[in-house]
Amino acid sequence: MITKTKVLNHLFFVVMGIVYTYALTTSILSSTSLFAAPETILFLSCFCILIFYIYFFNKYTIAFFSALIIFVSFFVFFILLTDNFETEWFVAVSDYLYDMYWFIRGYFAHDESYDYTITCGVCFAVALITSLNIKVRFSFLNLAVFGGSVILIPLIMNYSRSEEAATLFVFCFIVFLGKKLNLYAKVKKRSRNEEFSVFLIPVCIAVVFLASLLPSSNTRRTFSSGTSASIAASNGEAFRAINDFFYSAFNAEYFTFQSTGFAGAGGRLGGQVNANGQFVMEVYADERVYLSGSVKDKYTGFSWENTKRESRKISETAKEQYSLAKENENSFTIEGNEIFIFFADRPERKKVTIDIGTARTQSIFLPPYPVNITFKEPVGLLRSESGDILAQRILDNYAAYTIEYEKSHFGKYFITQTGESAMPESFEAYLSIPENLPRRVRDLAEELTRGAASNEGKMETLVDFLHGFSYTLEPENVPRGRDFVDYFLFDGKEGYCTYFASALAVMGRCAGIPTRYIEGYVMPNKKNAVGAYEVTNYQAHAWVEAYINGVWAAFEPTAPFAYAENNAQVPSSLFSPNMTAQESPYNNYMSQMGFMQPNQNLPPAAPPVALTAQEEAQLKIQLAITVILALLLFSFILLIVFLILAFARKIKFRRINKSSNRDAVISYFAHILKATKVYTYPIRKNETVFTYAKRVGRRFAFINETVIMEDLAKIFSKASYGNNEITDEEKNRMKACYEEILEMLLLYRLYKPKFMLYKYVLFKI
């Protein structure tokens, strides 16, 4: 019964470990924007549980694999150290993990590869916790608390959840409870059934099938109505604080351009766009408007940073309405900024209402030159030195605010006064450029602006120059060590908004004009059915503001957006060919942004290139090689596992041989009894070895039928209970009988499969 119990324990760990890991992994992923097919999660659950089954099989496997991991880690570290951690694969992996970390935090954009990578990580972590609490040491409390938290938190926090995962967890809980009750009965020496927990496994398998038929919730509920709203209201600030904590742990607290997909690897500028249609806000306005979310002043050569993050409260008490500007006859002052803006004629005032939906954030998106802001609910506000406005806490779902602003136009149409004004000393940051900026960037800016009579004219000249570059969402990556602006101006010569805005901001500073880099959103081409502009990450955009005549004047260096701002048809010559092809993946983006009219004629798509017979043969060969290599790798892994287990078995019997004659006899006899189970003649429960030996008689006869089971029972009894020494002859006889019964089992085909399983897979005999 010892072997049967161990086999059932192993079966319990594998089956329940897989079901439990699958349930919790599914529950975690259902609360995120990640997608993983159920069969993928099931495969990863099986794989991770089997990995930890091998790792935690016994103390020898733990020691071996731990030593192997340490050795490989030191080996890789030494290789990286010799290259000063500049190895190409290490840099690529580091950038990938950096981007994925900030994606998890909500600040970088989603990439499809993150789905599988994060699924693997979540499944690995859950499988590790599961293994520690089932295989290493069974802990019902840990399993219940951990699983219950994973299932309940999405429900309490109003995140998406999986009914399938919840159902599977309930049945895992029942099985674990049965296991716990059995262990409790064992401690209390009460009658119990060792196999009770395992007998529940078929029930779980049936439940897996039934649960798979249940629909999974893919919608995100809100606090706007229903039970959740009443829960939030009844728990007040404490509940909101908990909700904010969990939300901010995996979502951006404030607007970041990287989260839109218009950023490169490792937080660097440039690279192919990975934008998505994730909802950001609904904007109710009479016309399209630019909304600023972040102002940055420092250019590093490969990114933009904000060095003026320090913020202060606009008001000490929360109010529903804030005055962002005090009116005078022909001017107004933005509070706390001391920036005076003069107009020859009073500009027209407009209003824009922003509803953030479920895209909660602390950032307040501002149109150019805001006058006041009004919230539906009291909200405390902060203003940074750069001019960004933030809420003191993450706004609630469906928070909305209305901003009154002074209508303006981009570029020269906005400036109405002549003459230059003195630049405040605090604006020196807006003139800084990296010391290692290539000289040819300065020379180009100076050459282009040499004939301009004013700073306004210089900026317009630079804008006209940049309008000659091509717009594309698939630019080449900027090589490491190259300045981003320099590469765009002299090598790449195509890009999207961050390329154009960075180039204009840097060249403007080279020409002596204070500039700042603005990130935010523009409006799509059309309103939705309810009369609002539905803004998604497709509408993320970057532009430039220059300090001219005492005014932060906005400039649009990206030609397609300049045309769209003036409601003019965008010439196809402004785009790279991949953006305007008939089968381009960016047709939807082009249409949303107003760059392409519905009836606009596009160049025909290039016909597909047929593969030659040689290329097809080469592809088939590559596929065959890939399959063969995969099979070889799988076989190699199985061989390694087999060799490790066989080596552990060899060590075990070597220790038996080196032990005392008494201990060796006891061990060999125990293994002989295990082998008899393959014959379906096991020793019965509460049956003594002598009773068993008499029952089987001469069914087991060894050494030319001169030794029977009763003779072995006498030697075993002498070793276990007698005081006389065990001779070498008796030890060798017991060993010879053990080896002979193994040979007997190998010869009989009827018992061969079971024998192979017990000896070469389970290593039990």
mmCIF file of N, CA, C and O in Angstrom, residues 465-496:
data_model
loop_
_atom_site.group_PDB
_atom_site.id
_atom_site.type_symbol
_atom_site.label_atom_id
_atom_site.label_comp_id
_atom_site.label_asym_id
_atom_site.label_seq_id
_atom_site.Cartn_x
_atom_site.Cartn_y
_atom_site.Cartn_z
ATOM 1 N N PHE A 465 10.628 73.474 -43.943
ATOM 2 C CA PHE A 465 11.684 72.520 -44.303
ATOM 3 C C PHE A 465 11.279 71.097 -43.911
ATOM 4 O O PHE A 465 11.436 70.158 -44.695
ATOM 5 N N LEU A 466 10.729 70.938 -42.700
ATOM 6 C CA LEU A 466 10.351 69.601 -42.226
ATOM 7 C C LEU A 466 9.142 69.056 -42.971
ATOM 8 O O LEU A 466 8.961 67.832 -43.046
ATOM 9 N N HIS A 467 8.318 69.930 -43.514
ATOM 10 C CA HIS A 467 7.162 69.458 -44.285
ATOM 11 C C HIS A 467 7.584 68.747 -45.564
ATOM 12 O O HIS A 467 6.743 68.131 -46.231
ATOM 13 N N GLY A 468 8.849 68.811 -45.898
ATOM 14 C CA GLY A 468 9.338 68.108 -47.068
ATOM 15 C C GLY A 468 9.747 66.675 -46.790
ATOM 16 O O GLY A 468 10.112 65.949 -47.720
ATOM 17 N N PHE A 469 9.693 66.249 -45.527
ATOM 18 C CA PHE A 469 10.048 64.876 -45.173
ATOM 19 C C PHE A 469 8.804 63.985 -45.237
ATOM 20 O O PHE A 469 7.676 64.455 -45.082
ATOM 21 N N SER A 470 9.024 62.709 -45.464
ATOM 22 C CA SER A 470 7.915 61.757 -45.624
ATOM 23 C C SER A 470 7.393 61.300 -44.265
ATOM 24 O O SER A 470 8.151 61.151 -43.298
ATOM 25 N N TYR A 471 6.079 61.052 -44.238
ATOM 26 C CA TYR A 471 5.425 60.547 -43.032
ATOM 27 C C TYR A 471 5.225 59.037 -43.166
ATOM 28 O O TYR A 471 4.696 58.549 -44.169
ATOM 29 N N THR A 472 5.652 58.295 -42.151
ATOM 30 C CA THR A 472 5.466 56.852 -42.129
ATOM 31 C C THR A 472 5.389 56.370 -40.689
ATOM 32 O O THR A 472 5.963 56.997 -39.783
ATOM 33 N N LEU A 473 4.677 55.277 -40.491
ATOM 34 C CA LEU A 473 4.609 54.650 -39.172
ATOM 35 C C LEU A 473 5.556 53.455 -39.070
ATOM 36 O O LEU A 473 5.557 52.758 -38.062
ATOM 37 N N GLU A 474 6.359 53.251 -40.125
ATOM 38 C CA GLU A 474 7.319 52.146 -40.131
ATOM 39 C C GLU A 474 8.721 52.646 -40.468
ATOM 40 O O GLU A 474 9.361 52.169 -41.404
ATOM 41 N N PRO A 475 9.242 53.599 -39.719
ATOM 42 C CA PRO A 475 10.605 54.075 -40.003
ATOM 43 C C PRO A 475 11.644 53.066 -39.530
ATOM 44 O O PRO A 475 11.347 52.170 -38.736
ATOM 45 N N GLU A 476 12.845 53.233 -40.013
ATOM 46 C CA GLU A 476 13.940 52.383 -39.550
ATOM 47 C C GLU A 476 14.306 52.752 -38.111
ATOM 48 O O GLU A 476 14.179 53.908 -37.694
ATOM 49 N N ASN A 477 14.774 51.760 -37.377
ATOM 50 C CA ASN A 477 15.229 52.025 -36.019
ATOM 51 C C ASN A 477 16.502 52.862 -36.051
ATOM 52 O O ASN A 477 17.379 52.646 -36.897
ATOM 53 N N VAL A 478 16.600 53.807 -35.133
ATOM 54 C CA VAL A 478 17.804 54.633 -35.035
ATOM 55 C C VAL A 478 18.914 53.791 -34.416
ATOM 56 O O VAL A 478 18.735 53.210 -33.345
ATOM 57 N N PRO A 479 20.064 53.668 -35.069
ATOM 58 C CA PRO A 479 21.144 52.842 -34.520
ATOM 59 C C PRO A 479 21.585 53.333 -33.143
ATOM 60 O O PRO A 479 21.541 54.533 -32.846
ATOM 61 N N ARG A 480 21.999 52.403 -32.318
ATOM 62 C CA ARG A 480 22.517 52.747 -30.989
ATOM 63 C C ARG A 480 23.724 53.655 -31.136
ATOM 64 O O ARG A 480 24.594 53.455 -31.986
ATOM 65 N N GLY A 481 23.778 54.673 -30.286
ATOM 66 C CA GLY A 481 24.892 55.605 -30.311
ATOM 67 C C GLY A 481 24.691 56.789 -31.227
ATOM 68 O O GLY A 481 25.482 57.736 -31.188
ATOM 69 N N ARG A 482 23.643 56.749 -32.076
ATOM 70 C CA ARG A 482 23.359 57.860 -32.970
ATOM 71 C C ARG A 482 22.349 58.800 -32.328
ATOM 72 O O ARG A 482 21.411 58.375 -31.661
ATOM 73 N N ASP A 483 22.546 60.100 -32.551
ATOM 74 C CA ASP A 483 21.577 61.083 -32.089
ATOM 75 C C ASP A 483 20.295 60.947 -32.906
ATOM 76 O O ASP A 483 20.340 60.818 -34.139
ATOM 77 N N PHE A 484 19.160 60.978 -32.233
ATOM 78 C CA PHE A 484 17.873 60.735 -32.872
ATOM 79 C C PHE A 484 17.578 61.778 -33.945
ATOM 80 O O PHE A 484 17.215 61.436 -35.084
ATOM 81 N N VAL A 485 17.728 63.054 -33.617
ATOM 82 C CA VAL A 485 17.422 64.125 -34.566
ATOM 83 C C VAL A 485 18.402 64.110 -35.730
ATOM 84 O O VAL A 485 18.015 64.274 -36.902
ATOM 85 N N ASP A 486 19.669 63.907 -35.440
ATOM 86 C CA ASP A 486 20.679 63.875 -36.499
ATOM 87 C C ASP A 486 20.387 62.762 -37.493
ATOM 88 O O ASP A 486 20.469 62.959 -38.716
ATOM 89 N N TYR A 487 20.024 61.583 -37.009
ATOM 90 C CA TYR A 487 19.740 60.463 -37.908
ATOM 91 C C TYR A 487 18.508 60.750 -38.764
ATOM 92 O O TYR A 487 18.481 60.423 -39.954
ATOM 93 N N PHE A 488 17.487 61.367 -38.162
ATOM 94 C CA PHE A 488 16.266 61.685 -38.915
ATOM 95 C C PHE A 488 16.542 62.694 -40.017
ATOM 96 O O PHE A 488 16.076 62.540 -41.154
ATOM 97 N N LEU A 489 17.312 63.725 -39.705
ATOM 98 C CA LEU A 489 17.529 64.807 -40.664
ATOM 99 C C LEU A 489 18.442 64.402 -41.819
ATOM 100 O O LEU A 489 18.242 64.846 -42.963
ATOM 101 N N PHE A 490 19.432 63.544 -41.564
ATOM 102 C CA PHE A 490 20.455 63.282 -42.577
ATOM 103 C C PHE A 490 20.469 61.853 -43.117
ATOM 104 O O PHE A 490 21.084 61.605 -44.146
ATOM 105 N N ASP A 491 19.790 60.931 -42.445
ATOM 106 C CA ASP A 491 19.832 59.541 -42.898
ATOM 107 C C ASP A 491 18.431 58.981 -43.154
ATOM 108 O O ASP A 491 18.110 58.590 -44.267
ATOM 109 N N GLY A 492 17.617 58.928 -42.108
ATOM 110 C CA GLY A 492 16.291 58.327 -42.250
ATOM 111 C C GLY A 492 15.363 59.133 -43.129
ATOM 112 O O GLY A 492 14.730 58.611 -44.057
ATOM 113 N N LYS A 493 15.234 60.430 -42.825
ATOM 114 C CA LYS A 493 14.425 61.375 -43.600
ATOM 115 C C LYS A 493 12.960 60.973 -43.728
ATOM 116 O O LYS A 493 12.280 61.397 -44.658
ATOM 117 N N GLU A 494 12.472 60.145 -42.835
ATOM 118 C CA GLU A 494 11.056 59.818 -42.755
ATOM 119 C C GLU A 494 10.750 59.385 -41.330
ATOM 120 O O GLU A 494 11.625 58.913 -40.604
ATOM 121 N N GLY A 495 9.505 59.566 -40.928
ATOM 122 C CA GLY A 495 9.121 59.212 -39.564
ATOM 123 C C GLY A 495 7.712 59.682 -39.278
ATOM 124 O O GLY A 495 6.958 60.042 -40.186
ATOM 125 N N TYR A 496 7.386 59.714 -38.007
ATOM 126 C CA TYR A 496 6.071 60.190 -37.588
ATOM 127 C C TYR A 496 6.247 61.364 -36.637
ATOM 128 O O TYR A 496 7.333 61.964 -36.587
#
